[in-house]
Amino acid sequence: MAVRPQRSEGLTASRGDAVDVEKIELDCLLEAAYRRYGFDFREYAPASLRRRVNRRVQLEGLPSISALQERLLREPPLMQQLLLDLSINVTAMFRDPSFYLTLRRKVVPLLKTWPFTRVWVAGCSTGEEVYSLAILLDEEGLYDRARIYATDINEEVLDRARQGVFPLAKMQDYTRNYIAAGGTRAFSDYYTSAYDGAAFDRSLVRNVVFAQHNLASEGTFNEFHLIVCRNVMIYFERSLQERVFELFDDSLVRLGILGLGTKESLRMSERAGKYEELEPLERIYRKTKA
Ligand SMILES: C[S@@+](CC[C@H](N)C(=O)[O-])C[C@H]1O[C@@H](n2cnc3c(N)ncnc32)[C@H](O)[C@@H]1O
């Protein structure tokens, strides 16, 4: 005997529980952030997004993600807060020193073949990576004919990057990184200590342009010889990663270099065939076809 479906199937509480209601709420929140403020987190990896959004829900004393969405639509400052919540800004000077060592040994000689070097540091966070690259280029005699475009989605971290004052307590670790990265001077020459901060030499940013740029929704703005984007795309879903690879590919000159660091790879990208691996472990690629 055939079993007739319940008229209310799909509307009962138990069916509601089976459906991931919170995922629907999260999608709606991200859609609201995009349509109201233009910040596009819709293709970020959902597990970490959900954790971070739920933390904000709790801190605001709200009952649900939907309640947060309601407020987000009407309160622009909450978007700034959410932006801070959703972007992971952890960074360090000469982070993964072997990456910089490879840049110094294998990439700098290639950059020297051009009369000018344009570098894009995408997702630069509070700027430690930018100051590290400026130091490296300076020591290799390239800085005077270089321009570094340092971008991030988050204006607040960019402000800190512009200031270039990092915790003094971290200088010991950073000195170790600097030495392991092949640094040729005394690291302390680059900063002066003031209270608990290390203020980096302003001349290091004389050729740096800091600007807000959203990799998920904005286009290319230059032709670069070197693009560095590390620890950013790990938070993106595959489709968004591919779009960002395309953006980088469109922004690189032929024979330009793309440095992704150990966590990301071009391997799965449709454009991988246009690149050769300069250093497989550090995921540093050279664009061989226009
Ligand atoms: C973990 S930090 C990495 C910092 C630095 N690249 C490093 O490796 O030390 C990730 C940075 O990516 C930025 N970010 C996330 N989504 C972005 C997007 N769509 N466009 C530009 N930057 C983004 C975040 O604001 C954050 O500052």
CSV table of N, CA and C in Angstrom, one decimal, residues 205-266:
chain,number,residue,atom,x,y,z
A,205,VAL,N,58.9,53.2,3.2
A,205,VAL,CA,57.6,53.2,2.5
A,205,VAL,C,57.5,54.4,1.5
A,206,ARG,N,58.7,55.0,1.2
A,206,ARG,CA,58.7,56.1,0.3
A,206,ARG,C,58.2,55.7,-1.1
A,207,ASN,N,58.4,54.4,-1.4
A,207,ASN,CA,57.9,53.9,-2.7
A,207,ASN,C,56.7,52.9,-2.6
A,208,VAL,N,56.0,53.1,-1.5
A,208,VAL,CA,54.9,52.2,-1.3
A,208,VAL,C,53.5,53.0,-1.4
A,209,VAL,N,52.6,52.4,-2.1
A,209,VAL,CA,51.2,52.9,-2.2
A,209,VAL,C,50.3,52.0,-1.4
A,210,PHE,N,49.7,52.4,-0.3
A,210,PHE,CA,48.7,51.6,0.4
A,210,PHE,C,47.3,51.9,-0.1
A,211,ALA,N,46.5,50.9,-0.5
A,211,ALA,CA,45.2,51.2,-1.0
A,211,ALA,C,44.2,50.1,-0.7
A,212,GLN,N,43.0,50.5,-0.5
A,212,GLN,CA,42.0,49.4,-0.3
A,212,GLN,C,41.6,48.8,-1.6
A,213,HIS,N,41.6,47.5,-1.6
A,213,HIS,CA,41.2,46.8,-2.8
A,213,HIS,C,40.6,45.4,-2.4
A,214,ASN,N,39.5,45.1,-3.1
A,214,ASN,CA,38.8,43.8,-2.7
A,214,ASN,C,39.0,42.8,-3.8
A,215,LEU,N,39.8,41.8,-3.5
A,215,LEU,CA,40.1,40.8,-4.5
A,215,LEU,C,38.9,40.0,-5.0
A,216,ALA,N,37.8,40.0,-4.3
A,216,ALA,CA,36.6,39.3,-4.7
A,216,ALA,C,35.7,40.1,-5.7
A,217,SER,N,35.9,41.4,-5.7
A,217,SER,CA,35.0,42.1,-6.5
A,217,SER,C,35.6,43.2,-7.4
A,218,GLU,N,36.9,43.5,-7.3
A,218,GLU,CA,37.5,44.5,-8.0
A,218,GLU,C,38.5,44.0,-9.1
A,219,GLY,N,38.7,44.8,-10.1
A,219,GLY,CA,39.5,44.4,-11.2
A,219,GLY,C,41.0,44.7,-11.0
A,220,THR,N,41.8,44.6,-12.1
A,220,THR,CA,43.2,44.8,-12.0
A,220,THR,C,43.5,46.3,-12.2
A,221,PHE,N,44.6,46.8,-11.7
A,221,PHE,CA,44.9,48.2,-11.9
A,221,PHE,C,46.3,48.5,-12.3
A,222,ASN,N,47.0,47.5,-12.7
A,222,ASN,CA,48.4,47.8,-13.2
A,222,ASN,C,49.0,46.5,-13.9
A,223,GLU,N,50.2,46.7,-14.4
A,223,GLU,CA,51.0,45.5,-14.9
A,223,GLU,C,52.1,45.3,-13.9
A,224,PHE,N,52.2,44.2,-13.3
A,224,PHE,CA,53.1,43.9,-12.2
A,224,PHE,C,54.2,43.0,-12.7
A,225,HIS,N,55.4,43.1,-12.1
A,225,HIS,CA,56.5,42.2,-12.3
A,225,HIS,C,56.5,41.1,-11.3
A,226,LEU,N,56.0,41.5,-10.1
A,226,LEU,CA,55.9,40.5,-9.0
A,226,LEU,C,54.6,40.7,-8.2
A,227,ILE,N,53.9,39.6,-8.0
A,227,ILE,CA,52.7,39.7,-7.2
A,227,ILE,C,52.9,38.7,-6.0
A,228,VAL,N,52.7,39.2,-4.8
A,228,VAL,CA,52.8,38.3,-3.6
A,228,VAL,C,51.4,38.3,-3.0
A,229,CYS,N,50.9,37.1,-2.8
A,229,CYS,CA,49.6,37.0,-2.1
A,229,CYS,C,49.6,35.7,-1.3
A,230,ARG,N,49.9,35.8,0.0
A,230,ARG,CA,50.1,34.6,0.8
A,230,ARG,C,49.1,34.6,2.0
A,231,ASN,N,48.6,33.5,2.3
A,231,ASN,CA,47.7,33.3,3.4
A,231,ASN,C,46.4,34.1,3.3
A,232,VAL,N,45.9,34.3,2.1
A,232,VAL,CA,44.7,35.0,1.8
A,232,VAL,C,43.7,34.1,1.2
A,233,MET,N,44.1,33.4,0.1
A,233,MET,CA,43.1,32.6,-0.6
A,233,MET,C,42.7,31.3,0.1
A,234,ILE,N,43.4,31.0,1.2
A,234,ILE,CA,43.0,29.8,1.9
A,234,ILE,C,41.6,29.9,2.5
A,235,TYR,N,41.2,31.2,2.6
A,235,TYR,CA,39.8,31.4,3.2
A,235,TYR,C,38.8,31.5,2.1
A,236,PHE,N,39.2,31.3,0.8
A,236,PHE,CA,38.2,31.4,-0.3
A,236,PHE,C,37.8,30.1,-0.8
A,237,GLU,N,36.6,30.0,-1.3
A,237,GLU,CA,36.1,28.8,-2.0
A,237,GLU,C,36.8,28.7,-3.3
A,238,ARG,N,36.8,27.5,-3.9
A,238,ARG,CA,37.5,27.2,-5.1
A,238,ARG,C,37.1,28.2,-6.3
A,239,SER,N,35.8,28.5,-6.4
A,239,SER,CA,35.4,29.4,-7.5
A,239,SER,C,36.0,30.8,-7.4
A,240,LEU,N,36.1,31.3,-6.1
A,240,LEU,CA,36.7,32.6,-5.9
A,240,LEU,C,38.2,32.5,-6.1
A,241,GLN,N,38.8,31.5,-5.6
A,241,GLN,CA,40.3,31.3,-5.8
A,241,GLN,C,40.6,31.4,-7.3
A,242,GLU,N,39.8,30.7,-8.1
A,242,GLU,CA,40.0,30.7,-9.6
A,242,GLU,C,39.9,32.1,-10.2
A,243,ARG,N,38.9,32.9,-9.7
A,243,ARG,CA,38.7,34.2,-10.2
A,243,ARG,C,39.9,35.1,-9.8
A,244,VAL,N,40.4,34.9,-8.6
A,244,VAL,CA,41.6,35.7,-8.2
A,244,VAL,C,42.8,35.3,-8.9
A,245,PHE,N,43.0,34.0,-9.2
A,245,PHE,CA,44.1,33.6,-10.1
A,245,PHE,C,44.1,34.3,-11.4
A,246,GLU,N,42.8,34.4,-12.0
A,246,GLU,CA,42.7,35.0,-13.3
A,246,GLU,C,43.0,36.5,-13.2
A,247,LEU,N,42.6,37.1,-12.1
A,247,LEU,CA,43.0,38.5,-11.8
A,247,LEU,C,44.5,38.7,-11.8
A,248,PHE,N,45.2,37.8,-11.1
A,248,PHE,CA,46.6,37.9,-11.0
A,248,PHE,C,47.2,37.7,-12.4
A,249,ASP,N,46.7,36.7,-13.1
A,249,ASP,CA,47.3,36.4,-14.4
A,249,ASP,C,47.1,37.6,-15.3
A,250,ASP,N,46.0,38.3,-15.3
A,250,ASP,CA,45.7,39.5,-16.1
A,250,ASP,C,46.6,40.6,-15.7
A,251,SER,N,47.1,40.6,-14.4
A,251,SER,CA,47.8,41.7,-13.9
A,251,SER,C,49.3,41.6,-14.0
A,252,LEU,N,49.8,40.4,-14.4
A,252,LEU,CA,51.2,40.1,-14.5
A,252,LEU,C,51.7,40.3,-15.9
A,253,VAL,N,52.9,41.0,-16.0
A,253,VAL,CA,53.6,41.0,-17.3
A,253,VAL,C,54.0,39.6,-17.7
A,254,ARG,N,54.4,39.4,-19.0
A,254,ARG,CA,54.9,38.1,-19.3
A,254,ARG,C,56.3,37.9,-18.7
A,255,LEU,N,56.5,36.8,-18.1
A,255,LEU,CA,57.7,36.5,-17.3
A,255,LEU,C,57.6,37.1,-15.9
A,256,GLY,N,56.5,37.6,-15.6
A,256,GLY,CA,56.3,38.1,-14.2
A,256,GLY,C,56.2,37.0,-13.2
A,257,ILE,N,56.4,37.3,-11.9
A,257,ILE,CA,56.5,36.3,-10.9
A,257,ILE,C,55.3,36.3,-9.9
A,258,LEU,N,54.7,35.2,-9.6
A,258,LEU,CA,53.6,35.1,-8.7
A,258,LEU,C,54.1,34.2,-7.4
A,259,GLY,N,54.1,34.9,-6.3
A,259,GLY,CA,54.5,34.2,-5.1
A,259,GLY,C,53.3,33.9,-4.2
A,260,LEU,N,52.9,32.6,-4.0
A,260,LEU,CA,51.7,32.3,-3.2
A,260,LEU,C,52.0,31.8,-1.8
A,261,GLY,N,53.3,31.4,-1.6
A,261,GLY,CA,53.6,30.8,-0.2
A,261,GLY,C,53.1,29.4,-0.1
A,262,THR,N,53.4,28.7,1.0
A,262,THR,CA,53.2,27.3,1.1
A,262,THR,C,51.8,26.8,1.1
A,263,LYS,N,50.8,27.7,1.5
A,263,LYS,CA,49.5,27.2,1.7
A,263,LYS,C,48.6,27.2,0.5
A,264,GLU,N,49.0,28.0,-0.6
A,264,GLU,CA,48.1,28.0,-1.8
A,264,GLU,C,48.9,27.5,-3.0
A,265,SER,N,48.2,27.1,-4.0
A,265,SER,CA,48.8,26.5,-5.1
A,265,SER,C,48.1,26.8,-6.4
A,266,LEU,N,48.9,27.0,-7.5
A,266,LEU,CA,48.2,27.2,-8.8
A,266,LEU,C,47.8,25.9,-9.5
